[in-house]
mmCIF file of C-alpha atoms in Angstrom:
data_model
loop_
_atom_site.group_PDB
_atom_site.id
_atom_site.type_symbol
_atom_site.label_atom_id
_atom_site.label_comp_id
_atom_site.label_asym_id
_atom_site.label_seq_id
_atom_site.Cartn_x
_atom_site.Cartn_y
_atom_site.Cartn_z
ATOM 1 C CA UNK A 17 0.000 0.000 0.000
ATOM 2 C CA UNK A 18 2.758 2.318 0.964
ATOM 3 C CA UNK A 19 4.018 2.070 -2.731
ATOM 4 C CA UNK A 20 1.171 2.664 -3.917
ATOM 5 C CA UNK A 21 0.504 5.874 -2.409
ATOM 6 C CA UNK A 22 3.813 6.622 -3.830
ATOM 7 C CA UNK A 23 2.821 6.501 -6.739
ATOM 8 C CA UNK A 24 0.149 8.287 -6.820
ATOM 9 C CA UNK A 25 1.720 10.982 -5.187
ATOM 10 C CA UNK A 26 4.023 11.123 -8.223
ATOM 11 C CA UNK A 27 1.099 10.768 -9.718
ATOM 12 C CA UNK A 28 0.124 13.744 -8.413
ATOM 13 C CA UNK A 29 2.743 15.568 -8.405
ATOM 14 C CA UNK A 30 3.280 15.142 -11.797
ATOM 15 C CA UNK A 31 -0.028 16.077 -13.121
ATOM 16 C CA UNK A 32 0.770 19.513 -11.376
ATOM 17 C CA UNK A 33 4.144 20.134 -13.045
ATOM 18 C CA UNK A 34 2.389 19.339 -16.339
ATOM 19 C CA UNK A 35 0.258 22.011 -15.772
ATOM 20 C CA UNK A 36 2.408 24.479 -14.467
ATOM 21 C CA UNK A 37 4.617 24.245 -17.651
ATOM 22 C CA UNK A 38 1.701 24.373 -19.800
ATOM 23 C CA UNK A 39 0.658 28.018 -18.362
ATOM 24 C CA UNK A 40 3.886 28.677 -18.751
ATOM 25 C CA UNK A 41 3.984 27.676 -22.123
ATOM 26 C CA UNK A 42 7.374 26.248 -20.964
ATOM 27 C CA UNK A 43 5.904 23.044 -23.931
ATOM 28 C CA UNK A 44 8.440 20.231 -24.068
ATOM 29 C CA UNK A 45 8.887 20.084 -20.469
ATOM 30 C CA UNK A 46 5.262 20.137 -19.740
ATOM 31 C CA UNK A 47 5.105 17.302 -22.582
ATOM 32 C CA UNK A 48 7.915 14.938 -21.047
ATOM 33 C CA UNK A 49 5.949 15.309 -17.870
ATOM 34 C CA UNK A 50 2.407 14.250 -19.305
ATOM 35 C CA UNK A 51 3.955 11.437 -21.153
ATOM 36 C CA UNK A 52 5.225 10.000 -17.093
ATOM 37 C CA UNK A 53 1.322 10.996 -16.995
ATOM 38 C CA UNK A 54 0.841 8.765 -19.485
ATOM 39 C CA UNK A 55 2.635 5.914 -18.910
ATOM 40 C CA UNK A 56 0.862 5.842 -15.246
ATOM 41 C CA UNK A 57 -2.933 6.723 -16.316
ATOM 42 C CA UNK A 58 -3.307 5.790 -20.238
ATOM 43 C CA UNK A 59 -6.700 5.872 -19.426
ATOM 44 C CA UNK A 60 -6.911 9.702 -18.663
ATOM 45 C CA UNK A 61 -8.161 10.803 -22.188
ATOM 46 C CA UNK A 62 -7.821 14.150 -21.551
ATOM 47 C CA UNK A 63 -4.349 14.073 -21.059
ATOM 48 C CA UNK A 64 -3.862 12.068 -23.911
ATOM 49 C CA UNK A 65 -6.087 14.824 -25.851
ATOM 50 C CA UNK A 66 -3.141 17.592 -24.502
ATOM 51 C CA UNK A 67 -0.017 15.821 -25.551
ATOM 52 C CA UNK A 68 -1.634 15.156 -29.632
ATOM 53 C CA UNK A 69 -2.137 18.935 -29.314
ATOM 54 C CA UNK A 70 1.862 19.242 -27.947
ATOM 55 C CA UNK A 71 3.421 16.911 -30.152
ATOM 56 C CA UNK A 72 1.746 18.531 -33.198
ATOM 57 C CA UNK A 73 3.411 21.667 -31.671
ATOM 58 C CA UNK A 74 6.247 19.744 -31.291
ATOM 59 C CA UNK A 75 6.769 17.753 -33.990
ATOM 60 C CA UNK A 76 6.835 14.995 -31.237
ATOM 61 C CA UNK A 77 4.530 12.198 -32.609
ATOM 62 C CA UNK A 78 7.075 9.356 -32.983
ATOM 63 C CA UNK A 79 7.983 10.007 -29.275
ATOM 64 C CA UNK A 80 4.279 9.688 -28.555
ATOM 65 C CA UNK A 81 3.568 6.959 -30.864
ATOM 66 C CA UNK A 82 6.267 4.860 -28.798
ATOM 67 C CA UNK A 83 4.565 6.086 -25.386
ATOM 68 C CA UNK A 84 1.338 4.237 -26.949
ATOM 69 C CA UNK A 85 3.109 1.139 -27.107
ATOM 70 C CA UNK A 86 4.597 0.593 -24.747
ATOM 71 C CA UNK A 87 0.991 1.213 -22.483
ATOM 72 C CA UNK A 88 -0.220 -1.352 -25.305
ATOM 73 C CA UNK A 89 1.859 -3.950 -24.062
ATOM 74 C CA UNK A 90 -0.077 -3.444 -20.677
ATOM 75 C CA UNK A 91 2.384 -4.650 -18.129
ATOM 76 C CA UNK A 92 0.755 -4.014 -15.283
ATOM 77 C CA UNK A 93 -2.809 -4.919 -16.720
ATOM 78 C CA UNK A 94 -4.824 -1.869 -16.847
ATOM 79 C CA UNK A 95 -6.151 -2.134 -20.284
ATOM 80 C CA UNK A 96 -9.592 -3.597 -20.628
ATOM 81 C CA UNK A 97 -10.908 -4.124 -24.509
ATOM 82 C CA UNK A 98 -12.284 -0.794 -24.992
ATOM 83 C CA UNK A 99 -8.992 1.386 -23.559
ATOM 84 C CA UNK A 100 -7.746 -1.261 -25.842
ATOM 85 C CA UNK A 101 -9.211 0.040 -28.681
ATOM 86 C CA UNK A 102 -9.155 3.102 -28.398
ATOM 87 C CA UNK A 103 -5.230 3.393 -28.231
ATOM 88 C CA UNK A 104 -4.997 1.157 -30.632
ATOM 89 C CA UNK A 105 -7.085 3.385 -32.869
ATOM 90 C CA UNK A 106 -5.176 6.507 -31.761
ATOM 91 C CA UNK A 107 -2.184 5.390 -32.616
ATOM 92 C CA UNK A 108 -2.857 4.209 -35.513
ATOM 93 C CA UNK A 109 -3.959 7.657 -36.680
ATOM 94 C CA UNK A 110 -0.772 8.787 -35.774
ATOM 95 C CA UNK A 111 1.178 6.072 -37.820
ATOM 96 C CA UNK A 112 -0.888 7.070 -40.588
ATOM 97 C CA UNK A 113 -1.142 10.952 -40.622
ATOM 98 C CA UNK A 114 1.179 12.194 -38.637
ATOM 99 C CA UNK A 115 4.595 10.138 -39.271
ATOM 100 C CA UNK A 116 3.734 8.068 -42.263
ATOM 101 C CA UNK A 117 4.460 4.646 -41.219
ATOM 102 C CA UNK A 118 1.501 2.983 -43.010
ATOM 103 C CA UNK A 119 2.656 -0.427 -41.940
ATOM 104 C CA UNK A 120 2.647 -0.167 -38.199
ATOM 105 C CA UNK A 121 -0.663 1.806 -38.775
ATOM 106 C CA UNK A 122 -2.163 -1.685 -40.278
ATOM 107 C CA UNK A 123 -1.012 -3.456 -37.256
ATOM 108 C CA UNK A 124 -2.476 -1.211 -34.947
ATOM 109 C CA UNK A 125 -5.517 -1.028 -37.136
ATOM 110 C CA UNK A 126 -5.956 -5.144 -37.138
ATOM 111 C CA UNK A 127 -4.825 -4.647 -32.917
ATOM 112 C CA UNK A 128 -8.599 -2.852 -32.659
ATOM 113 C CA UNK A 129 -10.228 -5.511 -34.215
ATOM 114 C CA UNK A 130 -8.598 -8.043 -32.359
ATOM 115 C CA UNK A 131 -11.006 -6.406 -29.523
ATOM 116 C CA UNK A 132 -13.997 -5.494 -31.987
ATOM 117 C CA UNK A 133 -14.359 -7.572 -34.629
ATOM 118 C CA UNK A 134 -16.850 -5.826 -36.256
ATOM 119 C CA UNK A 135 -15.050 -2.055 -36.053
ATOM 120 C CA UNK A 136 -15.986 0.230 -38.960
ATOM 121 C CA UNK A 137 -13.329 2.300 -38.571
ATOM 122 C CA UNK A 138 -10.413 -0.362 -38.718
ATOM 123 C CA UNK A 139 -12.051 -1.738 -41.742
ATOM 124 C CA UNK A 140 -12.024 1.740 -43.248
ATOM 125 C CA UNK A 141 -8.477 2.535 -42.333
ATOM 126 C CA UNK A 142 -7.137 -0.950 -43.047
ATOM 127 C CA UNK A 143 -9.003 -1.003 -46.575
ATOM 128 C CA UNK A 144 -7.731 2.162 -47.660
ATOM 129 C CA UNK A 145 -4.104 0.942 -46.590
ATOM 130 C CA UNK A 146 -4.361 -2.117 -48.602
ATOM 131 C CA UNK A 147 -5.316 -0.366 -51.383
ATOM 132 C CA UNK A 148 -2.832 2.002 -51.903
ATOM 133 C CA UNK A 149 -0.173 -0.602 -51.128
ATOM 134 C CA UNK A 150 -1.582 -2.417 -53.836
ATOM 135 C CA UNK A 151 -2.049 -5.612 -51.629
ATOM 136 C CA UNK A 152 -4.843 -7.311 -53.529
ATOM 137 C CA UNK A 153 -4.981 -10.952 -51.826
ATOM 138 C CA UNK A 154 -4.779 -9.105 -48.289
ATOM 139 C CA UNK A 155 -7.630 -6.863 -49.568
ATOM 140 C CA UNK A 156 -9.209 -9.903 -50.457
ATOM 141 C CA UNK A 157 -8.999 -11.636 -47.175
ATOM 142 C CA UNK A 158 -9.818 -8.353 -45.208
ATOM 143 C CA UNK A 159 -13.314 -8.206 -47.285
ATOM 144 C CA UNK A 160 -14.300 -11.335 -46.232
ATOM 145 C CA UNK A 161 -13.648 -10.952 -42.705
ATOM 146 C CA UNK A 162 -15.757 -7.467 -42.904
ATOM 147 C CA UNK A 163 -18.580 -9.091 -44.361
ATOM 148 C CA UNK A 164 -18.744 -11.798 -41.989
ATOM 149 C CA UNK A 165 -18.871 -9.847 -39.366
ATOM 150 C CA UNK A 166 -21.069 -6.818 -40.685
ATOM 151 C CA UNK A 167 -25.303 -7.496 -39.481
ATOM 152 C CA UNK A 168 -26.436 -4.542 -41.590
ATOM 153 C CA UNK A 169 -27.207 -6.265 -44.843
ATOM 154 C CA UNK A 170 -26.876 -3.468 -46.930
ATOM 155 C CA UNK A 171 -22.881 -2.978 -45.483
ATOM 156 C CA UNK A 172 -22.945 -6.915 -46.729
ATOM 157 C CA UNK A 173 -23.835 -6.194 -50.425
ATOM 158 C CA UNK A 174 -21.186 -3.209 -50.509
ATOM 159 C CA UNK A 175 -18.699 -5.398 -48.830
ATOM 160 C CA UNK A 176 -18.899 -7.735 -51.723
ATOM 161 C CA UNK A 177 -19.265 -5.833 -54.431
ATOM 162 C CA UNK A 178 -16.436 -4.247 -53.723
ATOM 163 C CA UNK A 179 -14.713 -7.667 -53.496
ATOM 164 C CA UNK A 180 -16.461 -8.718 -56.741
ATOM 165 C CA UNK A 181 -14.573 -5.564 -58.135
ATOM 166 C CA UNK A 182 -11.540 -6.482 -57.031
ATOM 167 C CA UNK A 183 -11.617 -9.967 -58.907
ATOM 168 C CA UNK A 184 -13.016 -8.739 -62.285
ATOM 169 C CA UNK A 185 -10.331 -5.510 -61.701
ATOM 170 C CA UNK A 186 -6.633 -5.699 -60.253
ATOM 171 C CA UNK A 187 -7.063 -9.500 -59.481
ATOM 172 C CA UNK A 188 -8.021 -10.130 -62.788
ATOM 173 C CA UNK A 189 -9.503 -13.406 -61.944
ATOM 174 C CA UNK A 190 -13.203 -13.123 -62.201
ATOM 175 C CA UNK A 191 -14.538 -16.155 -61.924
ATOM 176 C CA UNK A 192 -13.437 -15.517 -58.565
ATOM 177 C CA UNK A 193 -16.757 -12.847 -58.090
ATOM 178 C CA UNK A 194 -19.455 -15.322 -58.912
ATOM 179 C CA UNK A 195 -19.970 -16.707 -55.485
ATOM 180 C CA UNK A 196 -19.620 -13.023 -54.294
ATOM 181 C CA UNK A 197 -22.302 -11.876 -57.057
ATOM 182 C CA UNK A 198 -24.569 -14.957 -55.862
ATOM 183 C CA UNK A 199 -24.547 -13.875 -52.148
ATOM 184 C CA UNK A 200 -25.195 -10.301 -52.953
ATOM 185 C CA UNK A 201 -28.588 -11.318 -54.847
ATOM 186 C CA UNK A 202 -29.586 -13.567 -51.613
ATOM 187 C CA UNK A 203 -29.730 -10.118 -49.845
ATOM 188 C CA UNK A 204 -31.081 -8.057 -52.660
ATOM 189 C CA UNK A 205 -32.827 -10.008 -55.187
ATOM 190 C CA UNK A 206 -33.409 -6.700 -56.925
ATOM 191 C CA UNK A 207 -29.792 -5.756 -57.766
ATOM 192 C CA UNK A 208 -29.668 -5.647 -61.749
ATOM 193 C CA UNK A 209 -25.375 -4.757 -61.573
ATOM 194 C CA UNK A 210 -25.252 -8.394 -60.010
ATOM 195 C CA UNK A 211 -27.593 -10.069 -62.266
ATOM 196 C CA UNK A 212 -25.604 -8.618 -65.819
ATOM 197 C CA UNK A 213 -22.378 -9.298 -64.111
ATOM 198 C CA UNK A 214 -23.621 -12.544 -63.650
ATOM 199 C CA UNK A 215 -24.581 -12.682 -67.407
ATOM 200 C CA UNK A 216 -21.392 -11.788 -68.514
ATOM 201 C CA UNK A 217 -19.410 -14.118 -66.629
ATOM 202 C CA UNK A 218 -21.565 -16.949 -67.357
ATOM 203 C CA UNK A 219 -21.483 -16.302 -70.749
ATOM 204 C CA UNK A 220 -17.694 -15.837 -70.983
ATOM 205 C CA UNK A 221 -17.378 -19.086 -69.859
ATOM 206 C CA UNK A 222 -20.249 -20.742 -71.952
ATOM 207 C CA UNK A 223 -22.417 -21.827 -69.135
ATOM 208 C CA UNK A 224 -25.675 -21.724 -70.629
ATOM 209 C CA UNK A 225 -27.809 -23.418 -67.988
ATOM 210 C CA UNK A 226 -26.090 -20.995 -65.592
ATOM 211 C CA UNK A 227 -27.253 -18.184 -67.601
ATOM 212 C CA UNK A 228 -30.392 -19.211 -68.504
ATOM 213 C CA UNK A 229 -31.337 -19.715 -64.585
ATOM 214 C CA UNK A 230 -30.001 -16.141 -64.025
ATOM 215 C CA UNK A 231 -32.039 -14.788 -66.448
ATOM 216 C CA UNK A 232 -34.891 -16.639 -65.261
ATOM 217 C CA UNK A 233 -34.303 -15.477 -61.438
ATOM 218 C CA UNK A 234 -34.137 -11.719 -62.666
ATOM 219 C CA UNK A 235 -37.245 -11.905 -64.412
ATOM 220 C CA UNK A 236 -39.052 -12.523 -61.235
ATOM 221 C CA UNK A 237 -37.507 -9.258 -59.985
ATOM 222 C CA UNK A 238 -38.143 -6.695 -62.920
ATOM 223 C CA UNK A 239 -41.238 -4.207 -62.562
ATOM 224 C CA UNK A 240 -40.721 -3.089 -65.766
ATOM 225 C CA UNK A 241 -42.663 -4.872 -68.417
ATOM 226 C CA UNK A 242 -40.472 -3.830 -71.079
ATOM 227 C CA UNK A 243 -37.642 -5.235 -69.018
ATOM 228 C CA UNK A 244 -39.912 -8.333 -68.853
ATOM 229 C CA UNK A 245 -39.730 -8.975 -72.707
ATOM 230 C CA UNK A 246 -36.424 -8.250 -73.031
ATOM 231 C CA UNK A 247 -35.233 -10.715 -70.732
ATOM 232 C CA UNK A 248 -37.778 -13.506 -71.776
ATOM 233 C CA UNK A 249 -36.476 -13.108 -75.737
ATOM 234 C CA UNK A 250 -32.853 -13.481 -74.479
ATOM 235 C CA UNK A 251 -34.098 -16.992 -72.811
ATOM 236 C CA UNK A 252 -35.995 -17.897 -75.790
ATOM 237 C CA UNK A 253 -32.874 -17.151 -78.160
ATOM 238 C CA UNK A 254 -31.007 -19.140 -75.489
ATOM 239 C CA UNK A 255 -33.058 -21.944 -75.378
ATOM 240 C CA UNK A 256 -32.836 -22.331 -79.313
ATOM 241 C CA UNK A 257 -29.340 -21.654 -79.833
ATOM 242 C CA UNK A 258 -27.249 -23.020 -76.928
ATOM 243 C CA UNK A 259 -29.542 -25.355 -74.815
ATOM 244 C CA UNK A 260 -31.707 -27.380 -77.471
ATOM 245 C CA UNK A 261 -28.799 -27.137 -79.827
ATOM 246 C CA UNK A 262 -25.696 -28.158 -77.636
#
């Protein structure tokens, strides 16, 4: 107990000094002392609020950055998920904005949804990493964990169009969409992008029952009668030119 009131008396103390130096605008001492503040209380957001402000003032944010981690390895186990998260978001901000260091900002990206798997924000960030890295499998991967973990089932759809764009784009592999396009229709059986992609890819590779039951399936899901005829004459033509008439 004894060290412990210690400690908080430095504690103390320090949070004091840090604001004594700050009115005296006395900066880099008053931000070594809030990073001690730090390092004791990473859950005083405030504080951590003060010291972005100083090391932008500073030019200090790989100093702070390495303050974050070090809490992040949580010695002394005063992290729950959410603190978690949000220093892992922080800092990733700072990787990515503030020192450019867009690798360690994907770790601590993929560090917040090791707590919250479902995190729009790391998907966001991590997404817009991968893409400008050019890391197309990764991207890949990454999609399909966002989509199994999104509820909202228009999030879904986007999820995997976007991944359906990535196989008929930089992937260039896109067979690789159809199971994507499939699943999109299962939670909009409205979409007419999915059904023509569909279409195309099933005609690219000559699957003519394929395309014939796509066509079918988007009939049902036209309000448009002239939409109606269209797609009925394609099955007709299909019917007599590929299906009959192997």
């Amino acid at each position: 107990r004894a060290a412990e009131s210690d400690a908080e008396r430095r504690l103390d103390h320090d949070r004091r000094l840090f604001e004594i130096y700050r009115d005296m605008t006395e900066t880099q001492a008053s931000f070594h002392t809030g990073l001690r503040v730090f390092a004791a209380r990473p859950d005083d957001g405030d504080m951590r609020k003060q010291l972005f402000v100083q090391a932008e003032e500073l030019s200090r944010f790989e100093e702070l950055a390495a303050v974050y981690e070090k809490a992040l390895v949580d010695e002394a186990g005063l992290l729950d998920a959410f603190l978690k998260r949000m220093l892992s978001g922080e800092v990733a901000g700072i990787y990515e904005h503030k020192v450019g260091r867009p690798t360690e900002a994907e770790v601590a990206w993929r560090r917040v949804l090791e707590v919250d798997e479902g995190n729009e924000n790391a998907f966001d960030a991590l997404e817009r990493l991968l893409r400008t890295k050019e890391q197309w499998e990764d991207l890949v991967e990454l999609l399909l964990r966002r989509e199994r973990a999104t509820m909202d089932p228009g999030q879904r759809a986007r999820v995997l169009l976007a991944l359906c764009d990535l196989y008929e784009g930089p992937l260039a592999k896109p067979t690789g969409a159809l199971d994507a396009y499939r699943t999109v229709l299962e939670i909009d059986p409205t979409l007419s992008r999915a059904y023509r992609a569909l279409a195309r890819l099933h005609t690219a590779n000559e699957e003519w029952a394929e395309l014939e039951d796509n066509l079918a399936r988007e009939t049902l899901h036209v309000s448009e009668q002239a939409d109606v005829v269209s797609l009925t004459y394609q099955r007709a033509l299909l019917f007599a030119e590929r299906l009959e008439n192997p």
